[in-house]
PDB file of C-alpha atoms and ligand atoms in Angstrom:
ATOM      1  CA  UNK A 108     125.195  53.144 150.699  1.00 91.00           C
ATOM      2  CA  UNK A 109     125.988  54.005 147.030  1.00 96.00           C
ATOM      3  CA  UNK A 110     129.521  54.777 146.331  1.00 96.00           C
ATOM      4  CA  UNK A 111     129.964  58.582 145.647  1.00 96.00           C
ATOM      5  CA  UNK A 112     130.747  58.466 141.936  1.00 97.00           C
ATOM      6  CA  UNK A 113     127.536  56.273 141.386  1.00 98.00           C
ATOM      7  CA  UNK A 114     125.190  58.928 143.793  1.00 98.00           C
ATOM      8  CA  UNK A 115     126.830  61.653 141.727  1.00 98.00           C
ATOM      9  CA  UNK A 116     125.860  60.109 138.496  1.00 98.00           C
ATOM     10  CA  UNK A 117     122.472  59.296 139.284  1.00 98.00           C
ATOM     11  CA  UNK A 118     121.730  62.697 140.824  1.00 98.00           C
ATOM     12  CA  UNK A 119     123.213  63.956 137.590  1.00 98.00           C
ATOM     13  CA  UNK A 120     120.357  61.898 136.122  1.00 98.00           C
ATOM     14  CA  UNK A 121     117.887  63.423 138.353  1.00 98.00           C
ATOM     15  CA  UNK A 122     118.764  66.706 136.947  1.00 98.00           C
ATOM     16  CA  UNK A 123     118.439  65.940 133.432  1.00 97.00           C
ATOM     17  CA  UNK A 124     115.469  64.079 133.915  1.00 97.00           C
ATOM     18  CA  UNK A 125     113.759  67.127 135.814  1.00 98.00           C
ATOM     19  CA  UNK A 126     115.116  69.396 132.890  1.00 97.00           C
ATOM     20  CA  UNK A 127     113.158  66.977 130.416  1.00 96.00           C
ATOM     21  CA  UNK A 128     109.913  67.284 132.170  1.00 97.00           C
ATOM     22  CA  UNK A 129     110.580  71.056 132.338  1.00 97.00           C
ATOM     23  CA  UNK A 130     111.284  71.386 128.729  1.00 97.00           C
ATOM     24  CA  UNK A 131     108.329  69.128 127.607  1.00 97.00           C
ATOM     25  CA  UNK A 132     106.008  71.415 129.647  1.00 97.00           C
ATOM     26  CA  UNK A 133     106.988  74.481 127.950  1.00 97.00           C
ATOM     27  CA  UNK A 134     106.557  72.920 124.861  1.00 97.00           C
ATOM     28  CA  UNK A 135     103.105  71.761 125.657  1.00 97.00           C
ATOM     29  CA  UNK A 136     102.407  75.332 126.670  1.00 98.00           C
ATOM     30  CA  UNK A 137     103.683  76.165 123.031  1.00 98.00           C
ATOM     31  CA  UNK A 138     101.583  73.702 121.680  1.00 97.00           C
ATOM     32  CA  UNK A 139      98.259  74.451 123.173  1.00 98.00           C
ATOM     33  CA  UNK A 140      98.582  78.496 122.585  1.00 97.00           C
ATOM     34  CA  UNK A 141      99.105  77.745 118.766  1.00 96.00           C
ATOM     35  CA  UNK A 142      95.976  75.494 118.552  1.00 96.00           C
ATOM     36  CA  UNK A 143      97.649  72.039 118.521  1.00 97.00           C
ATOM     37  CA  UNK A 144      95.639  70.669 121.354  1.00 96.00           C
ATOM     38  CA  UNK A 145      96.487  66.725 120.313  1.00 96.00           C
ATOM     39  CA  UNK A 146     100.343  67.693 120.652  1.00 97.00           C
ATOM     40  CA  UNK A 147      99.912  69.632 123.831  1.00 97.00           C
ATOM     41  CA  UNK A 148      98.172  66.747 125.448  1.00 95.00           C
ATOM     42  CA  UNK A 149     100.704  64.242 124.181  1.00 95.00           C
ATOM     43  CA  UNK A 150     103.535  66.629 125.488  1.00 96.00           C
ATOM     44  CA  UNK A 151     101.874  67.238 128.913  1.00 97.00           C
ATOM     45  CA  UNK A 152     101.419  63.639 129.327  1.00 95.00           C
ATOM     46  CA  UNK A 153     105.350  63.268 128.194  1.00 95.00           C
ATOM     47  CA  UNK A 154     106.328  66.090 130.797  1.00 97.00           C
ATOM     48  CA  UNK A 155     104.663  63.537 133.585  1.00 97.00           C
ATOM     49  CA  UNK A 156     106.302  60.773 132.546  1.00 96.00           C
ATOM     50  CA  UNK A 157     109.636  62.268 132.633  1.00 97.00           C
ATOM     51  CA  UNK A 158     108.819  63.394 136.159  1.00 98.00           C
ATOM     52  CA  UNK A 159     107.878  59.736 136.882  1.00 98.00           C
ATOM     53  CA  UNK A 160     111.462  59.065 135.693  1.00 97.00           C
ATOM     54  CA  UNK A 161     112.939  61.570 137.893  1.00 98.00           C
ATOM     55  CA  UNK A 162     111.294  60.335 141.048  1.00 98.00           C
ATOM     56  CA  UNK A 163     111.699  56.480 140.383  1.00 98.00           C
ATOM     57  CA  UNK A 164     115.634  57.753 140.378  1.00 98.00           C
ATOM     58  CA  UNK A 165     115.016  59.665 143.659  1.00 98.00           C
ATOM     59  CA  UNK A 166     113.588  57.062 145.399  1.00 98.00           C
ATOM     60  CA  UNK A 167     116.230  54.566 144.548  1.00 98.00           C
ATOM     61  CA  UNK A 168     119.152  57.004 145.608  1.00 98.00           C
ATOM     62  CA  UNK A 169     117.345  57.204 149.061  1.00 98.00           C
ATOM     63  CA  UNK A 170     116.662  53.813 149.255  1.00 97.00           C
ATOM     64  CA  UNK A 171     120.413  52.702 148.713  1.00 97.00           C
ATOM     65  CA  UNK A 172     121.092  54.878 151.841  1.00 95.00           C
ATOM     66  CA  UNK A 173     122.417  58.133 149.920  1.00 97.00           C
ATOM     67  CA  UNK A 174     120.656  61.468 149.665  1.00 96.00           C
ATOM     68  CA  UNK A 175     118.986  62.656 146.149  1.00 98.00           C
ATOM     69  CA  UNK A 176     119.269  66.271 145.360  1.00 97.00           C
ATOM     70  CA  UNK A 177     116.419  68.103 144.125  1.00 97.00           C
ATOM     71  CA  UNK A 178     117.906  70.273 141.330  1.00 96.00           C
ATOM     72  CA  UNK A 179     117.411  73.875 140.481  1.00 96.00           C
ATOM     73  CA  UNK A 180     116.232  74.273 136.852  1.00 96.00           C
ATOM     74  CA  UNK A 181     116.766  77.008 134.335  1.00 95.00           C
ATOM     75  CA  UNK A 182     113.692  78.313 132.280  1.00 95.00           C
ATOM     76  CA  UNK A 183     113.225  76.237 129.276  1.00 93.00           C
ATOM     77  CA  UNK A 184     112.701  77.627 125.499  1.00 89.00           C
ATOM     78  CA  UNK A 185     109.194  78.733 124.997  1.00 90.00           C
ATOM     79  CA  UNK A 186     109.168  79.265 121.362  1.00 94.00           C
ATOM     80  CA  UNK A 187     109.392  76.880 118.491  1.00 96.00           C
ATOM     81  CA  UNK A 188     109.049  77.983 114.602  1.00 95.00           C
ATOM     82  CA  UNK A 189     106.746  74.865 114.285  1.00 95.00           C
ATOM     83  CA  UNK A 190     105.836  71.466 114.996  1.00 96.00           C
ATOM     84  CA  UNK A 191     109.209  69.955 113.167  1.00 96.00           C
ATOM     85  CA  UNK A 192     111.483  72.586 115.378  1.00 96.00           C
ATOM     86  CA  UNK A 193     109.642  71.215 118.488  1.00 96.00           C
ATOM     87  CA  UNK A 194     110.204  67.525 117.924  1.00 96.00           C
ATOM     88  CA  UNK A 195     113.668  67.978 116.481  1.00 96.00           C
ATOM     89  CA  UNK A 196     114.407  69.276 119.844  1.00 95.00           C
ATOM     90  CA  UNK A 197     112.557  66.581 121.747  1.00 95.00           C
ATOM     91  CA  UNK A 198     115.005  64.074 119.932  1.00 96.00           C
ATOM     92  CA  UNK A 199     117.908  66.168 120.715  1.00 95.00           C
ATOM     93  CA  UNK A 200     117.080  66.109 124.290  1.00 95.00           C
ATOM     94  CA  UNK A 201     116.322  62.454 124.282  1.00 96.00           C
ATOM     95  CA  UNK A 202     119.552  61.597 122.578  1.00 96.00           C
ATOM     96  CA  UNK A 203     121.529  63.513 125.235  1.00 96.00           C
ATOM     97  CA  UNK A 204     119.613  61.582 127.685  1.00 97.00           C
ATOM     98  CA  UNK A 205     120.364  58.411 126.170  1.00 97.00           C
ATOM     99  CA  UNK A 206     124.062  59.362 126.406  1.00 97.00           C
ATOM    100  CA  UNK A 207     124.086  60.502 129.890  1.00 98.00           C
ATOM    101  CA  UNK A 208     122.169  57.041 131.090  1.00 98.00           C
ATOM    102  CA  UNK A 209     125.059  55.183 129.179  1.00 98.00           C
ATOM    103  CA  UNK A 210     127.597  57.098 131.226  1.00 98.00           C
ATOM    104  CA  UNK A 211     125.570  56.085 134.329  1.00 98.00           C
ATOM    105  CA  UNK A 212     125.984  52.648 133.377  1.00 98.00           C
ATOM    106  CA  UNK A 213     129.478  52.845 132.511  1.00 98.00           C
ATOM    107  CA  UNK A 214     130.139  54.320 136.135  1.00 98.00           C
ATOM    108  CA  UNK A 215     128.251  51.451 137.784  1.00 98.00           C
ATOM    109  CA  UNK A 216     130.163  48.799 135.657  1.00 98.00           C
ATOM    110  CA  UNK A 217     133.551  50.529 136.714  1.00 98.00           C
ATOM    111  CA  UNK A 218     132.943  50.344 140.376  1.00 98.00           C
ATOM    112  CA  UNK A 219     131.172  47.102 140.174  1.00 98.00           C
ATOM    113  CA  UNK A 220     127.627  48.516 141.404  1.00 97.00           C
ATOM    114  CA  UNK A 221     125.438  45.660 139.795  1.00 97.00           C
ATOM    115  CA  UNK A 222     122.303  46.560 141.498  1.00 97.00           C
ATOM    116  CA  UNK A 223     122.316  49.912 140.124  1.00 98.00           C
ATOM    117  CA  UNK A 224     123.526  48.611 136.950  1.00 98.00           C
ATOM    118  CA  UNK A 225     120.472  46.219 136.944  1.00 98.00           C
ATOM    119  CA  UNK A 226     118.115  49.328 138.129  1.00 98.00           C
ATOM    120  CA  UNK A 227     119.582  51.442 135.193  1.00 98.00           C
ATOM    121  CA  UNK A 228     118.253  48.722 132.458  1.00 98.00           C
ATOM    122  CA  UNK A 229     115.180  49.965 132.854  1.00 98.00           C
ATOM    123  CA  UNK A 230     115.967  53.440 131.650  1.00 98.00           C
ATOM    124  CA  UNK A 231     118.321  51.997 128.848  1.00 97.00           C
ATOM    125  CA  UNK A 232     115.160  50.242 127.393  1.00 96.00           C
ATOM    126  CA  UNK A 233     113.073  53.198 127.969  1.00 95.00           C
ATOM    127  CA  UNK A 234     115.405  55.519 125.958  1.00 94.00           C
ATOM    128  CA  UNK A 235     115.321  53.355 122.800  1.00 93.00           C
ATOM    129  CA  UNK A 236     111.774  53.384 122.839  1.00 93.00           C
ATOM    130  CA  UNK A 237     111.589  57.435 123.143  1.00 93.00           C
ATOM    131  CA  UNK A 238     114.475  57.853 120.750  1.00 94.00           C
ATOM    132  CA  UNK A 239     112.524  55.640 118.248  1.00 93.00           C
ATOM    133  CA  UNK A 240     109.148  57.531 118.957  1.00 93.00           C
ATOM    134  CA  UNK A 241     110.767  60.925 118.384  1.00 94.00           C
ATOM    135  CA  UNK A 242     112.112  59.774 114.989  1.00 94.00           C
ATOM    136  CA  UNK A 243     108.628  58.380 113.976  1.00 93.00           C
ATOM    137  CA  UNK A 244     107.045  61.709 114.678  1.00 95.00           C
ATOM    138  CA  UNK A 245     109.657  63.332 112.674  1.00 95.00           C
ATOM    139  CA  UNK A 246     109.106  60.997 110.028  1.00 94.00           C
ATOM    140  CA  UNK A 247     105.162  61.722 110.202  1.00 94.00           C
ATOM    141  CA  UNK A 248     105.899  65.440 110.136  1.00 95.00           C
ATOM    142  CA  UNK A 249     108.147  65.390 107.087  1.00 96.00           C
ATOM    143  CA  UNK A 250     105.365  63.492 105.016  1.00 94.00           C
ATOM    144  CA  UNK A 251     103.021  66.359 106.442  1.00 93.00           C
ATOM    145  CA  UNK A 252     105.413  68.978 105.277  1.00 94.00           C
ATOM    146  CA  UNK A 253     103.820  72.529 105.238  1.00 91.00           C
ATOM    147  CA  UNK A 254     100.054  71.369 104.613  1.00 93.00           C
ATOM    148  CA  UNK A 255      97.785  72.768 107.155  1.00 93.00           C
ATOM    149  CA  UNK A 256      95.372  69.864 106.179  1.00 95.00           C
ATOM    150  CA  UNK A 257      98.307  67.183 106.953  1.00 95.00           C
ATOM    151  CA  UNK A 258      99.264  69.022 110.235  1.00 95.00           C
ATOM    152  CA  UNK A 259      95.652  68.999 111.335  1.00 94.00           C
ATOM    153  CA  UNK A 260      95.564  65.142 110.988  1.00 95.00           C
ATOM    154  CA  UNK A 261      98.898  64.971 112.669  1.00 95.00           C
ATOM    155  CA  UNK A 262      97.853  66.784 115.749  1.00 95.00           C
ATOM    156  CA  UNK A 263      94.672  64.762 116.054  1.00 94.00           C
ATOM    157  CA  UNK A 264      96.512  61.271 115.562  1.00 92.00           C
ATOM    158  CA  UNK A 265      99.531  62.143 117.474  1.00 92.00           C
ATOM    159  CA  UNK A 266      97.776  60.636 120.698  1.00 79.00           C
ATOM    160  CA  UNK A 267      97.465  57.324 119.091  1.00 77.00           C
ATOM    161  CA  UNK A 268     101.131  56.746 119.179  1.00 70.00           C
ATOM    162  CA  UNK A 269     101.196  56.813 123.242  1.00 55.00           C
ATOM    163  CA  UNK A 270      99.415  53.457 124.379  1.00 37.00           C
ATOM    164  CA  UNK A 271     102.043  51.557 122.265  1.00 40.00           C
ATOM    165  CA  UNK A 272     104.760  53.585 123.860  1.00 43.00           C
ATOM    166  CA  UNK A 273     103.670  53.432 127.246  1.00 43.00           C
ATOM    167  CA  UNK A 274     102.884  49.659 127.029  1.00 39.00           C
ATOM    168  CA  UNK A 275     106.137  49.099 125.842  1.00 43.00           C
ATOM    169  CA  UNK A 276     108.030  51.249 128.415  1.00 39.00           C
ATOM    170  CA  UNK A 277     106.380  49.922 131.668  1.00 34.00           C
TER     171      UNK A 277
HETATM  172 FE1  OFO B 527     113.056  60.726 127.978  1.00 56.85          FE
HETATM  173  O1  OFO B 527     114.034  60.783 129.293  1.00 56.85           O
HETATM  174 FE2  OFO B 527     113.447  59.902 130.794  1.00 56.85          FE
HETATM  175  O2  OFO B 527     114.733  58.401 130.819  1.00 56.85           O
END
């Protein structure tokens, strides 16, 4: 059975992963309705990945004899002024997720829960990649500026970032 402080920290992480999935889903809808189809596909897949992160935590909590809590979620922001604002919000979000994962790891060390500490290392590595990916996307967007031609190419090419990220994350 998980120690109560570890179960609480993991369930808070479940909520944050669920919020991430929800936020990226809303962002995908925004991108699709703006005509950014490549970005929308990227974000729909990213929303699925975050749901996968949530499920992995839920299964772990239950397997360790505790009970996962399925959280209530608020509606995420449905509007963005452009791709730059959308991906700035992705980076902000991922930075928050990283901080939260580090806190879970801290709790595990404090109460000497080494199996959960070991389990969380997958998330530590995943966050490094996700933050890196968000930064690379923002770099590309900075190069594109306001040029509609460059943004068109960005939208067409964004999916090419994914296989590398997924391959590294698995
Ligand atoms: Fe990108 O948040 Fe999951 O781990």
